[in-house]
XYZ file of C-alpha atoms in Angstrom:
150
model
C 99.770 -32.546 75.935
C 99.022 -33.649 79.996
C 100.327 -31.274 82.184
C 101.094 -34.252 84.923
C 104.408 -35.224 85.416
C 105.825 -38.715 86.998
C 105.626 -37.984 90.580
C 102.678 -36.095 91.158
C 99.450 -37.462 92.656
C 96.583 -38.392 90.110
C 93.661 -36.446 89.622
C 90.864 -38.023 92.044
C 88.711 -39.035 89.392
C 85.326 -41.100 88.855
C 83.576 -42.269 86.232
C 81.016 -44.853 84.999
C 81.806 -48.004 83.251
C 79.754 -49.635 80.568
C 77.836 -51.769 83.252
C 76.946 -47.914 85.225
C 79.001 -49.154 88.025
C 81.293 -45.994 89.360
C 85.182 -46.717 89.411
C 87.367 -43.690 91.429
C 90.997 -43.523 92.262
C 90.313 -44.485 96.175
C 88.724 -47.564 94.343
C 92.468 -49.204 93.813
C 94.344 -48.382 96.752
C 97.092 -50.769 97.218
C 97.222 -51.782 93.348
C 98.880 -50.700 90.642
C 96.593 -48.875 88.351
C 96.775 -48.540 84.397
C 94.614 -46.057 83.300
C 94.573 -46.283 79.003
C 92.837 -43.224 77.077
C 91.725 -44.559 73.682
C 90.208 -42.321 70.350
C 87.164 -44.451 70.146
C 86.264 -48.170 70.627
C 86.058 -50.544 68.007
C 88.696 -48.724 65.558
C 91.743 -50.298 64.352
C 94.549 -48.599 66.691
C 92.153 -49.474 69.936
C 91.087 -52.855 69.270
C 94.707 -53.744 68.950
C 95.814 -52.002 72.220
C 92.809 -53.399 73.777
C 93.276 -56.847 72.628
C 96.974 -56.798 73.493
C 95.941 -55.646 77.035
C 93.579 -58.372 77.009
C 95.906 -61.017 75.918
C 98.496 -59.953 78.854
C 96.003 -59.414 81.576
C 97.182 -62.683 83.776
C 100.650 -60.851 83.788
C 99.001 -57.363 84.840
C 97.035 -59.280 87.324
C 100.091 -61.207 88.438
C 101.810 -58.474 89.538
C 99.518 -56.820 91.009
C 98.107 -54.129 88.370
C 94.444 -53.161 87.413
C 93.162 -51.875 84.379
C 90.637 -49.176 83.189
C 90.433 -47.958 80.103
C 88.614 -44.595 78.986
C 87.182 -42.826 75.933
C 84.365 -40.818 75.267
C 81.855 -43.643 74.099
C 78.917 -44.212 75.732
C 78.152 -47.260 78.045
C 76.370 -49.402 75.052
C 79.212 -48.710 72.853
C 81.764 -49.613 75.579
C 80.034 -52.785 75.935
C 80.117 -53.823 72.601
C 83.226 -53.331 72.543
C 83.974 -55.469 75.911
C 81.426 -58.207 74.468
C 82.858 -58.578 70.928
C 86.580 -58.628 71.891
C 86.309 -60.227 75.441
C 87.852 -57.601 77.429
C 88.512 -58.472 80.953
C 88.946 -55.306 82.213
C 86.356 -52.342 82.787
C 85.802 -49.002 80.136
C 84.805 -45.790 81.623
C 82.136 -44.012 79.125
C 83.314 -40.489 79.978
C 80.788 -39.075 77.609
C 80.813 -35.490 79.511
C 84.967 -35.869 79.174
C 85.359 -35.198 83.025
C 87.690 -37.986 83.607
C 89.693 -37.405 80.394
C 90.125 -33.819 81.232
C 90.801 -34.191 84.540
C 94.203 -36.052 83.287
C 94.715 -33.613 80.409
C 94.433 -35.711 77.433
C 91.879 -34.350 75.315
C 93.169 -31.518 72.683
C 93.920 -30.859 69.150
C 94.935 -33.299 66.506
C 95.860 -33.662 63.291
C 94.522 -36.807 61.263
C 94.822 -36.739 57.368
C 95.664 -33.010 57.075
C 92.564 -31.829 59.009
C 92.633 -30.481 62.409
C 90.149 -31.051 65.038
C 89.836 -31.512 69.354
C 90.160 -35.506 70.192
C 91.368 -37.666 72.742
C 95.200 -38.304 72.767
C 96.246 -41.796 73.397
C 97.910 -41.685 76.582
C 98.321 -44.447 79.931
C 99.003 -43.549 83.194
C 100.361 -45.943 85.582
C 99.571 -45.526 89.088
C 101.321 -46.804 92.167
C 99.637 -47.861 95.103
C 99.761 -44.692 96.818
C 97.971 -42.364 94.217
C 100.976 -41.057 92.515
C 101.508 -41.272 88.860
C 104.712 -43.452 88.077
C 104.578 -43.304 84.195
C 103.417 -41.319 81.466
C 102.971 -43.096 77.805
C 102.239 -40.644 75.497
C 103.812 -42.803 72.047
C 101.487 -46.141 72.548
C 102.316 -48.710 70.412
C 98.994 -50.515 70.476
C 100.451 -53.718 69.169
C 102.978 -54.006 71.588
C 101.601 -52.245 74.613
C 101.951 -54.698 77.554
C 105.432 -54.297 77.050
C 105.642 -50.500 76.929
C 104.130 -50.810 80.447
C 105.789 -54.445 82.324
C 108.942 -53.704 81.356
């Protein structure tokens, strides 16, 4: 679906999180950086990713990483989100899609036999310097902390 490729820089992107506050790459210099796409909050498959992020985010933070998730939703359902599962980490709500495009994630699907354009659950992680280390395209939201510490 993405057109990136391990290796090459990540788009320079910036967004708003469900508090308004602006996160951009330049933001996490000298971190690791999971970026997490999601459908939409508060469904099944991304409450379990989330959660499972959540649960793991002393071993992220251990080592160094930061996490952002993004989907569509707007800032008040981002926060709900945050509020009723305790996420630790911040949600862009990329309502105009800038961010998602940007890393070529949004596309067509295929969800009981009907076709439509949606966001296609991808992470990116991103080394210190910018450039994009991995590409998850087959999350397994359960289990997702160790698709990415391996």
């Amino acid at each position: 679906m993405t057109t990136l490729k391990i290796g090459d820089k990540s788009p320079n992107f910036s967004g708003l999180d469900q508090n308004g506050i602006s996160h951009n790459l330049a933001d996490y210099n000298g971190k690791k950086l999971v970026v997490f796409f999601y459908p939409k909050a508060s469904t099944p498959g991304c409450t379990a990713e989330a959660c499972d992020l959540r649960d793991n985010y002393a071993r992220f933070q251990a080592k160094n990483f930061a996490l952002l998730g993004v989907s569509a939703d707007s800032a008040k359902a981002q926060l709900k989100f945050i509020e009723k599962y305790d996420l630790p980490f911040p949600l862009l709500a990329d309502e105009d899609k800038s961010v998602i495009q940007a890393f070529g994630v949004w596309g067509p699907k295929k969800f009981m036999g009907k076709e439509y354009d949606g966001i296609h659950r991808t992470t990116f992680v991103i080394d210190e310097t910018g450039c994009i280390e991995e590409i998850i395209s087959d999350v397994k939201t359960k289990a997702h902390t160790a698709q990415i510490l391996k």
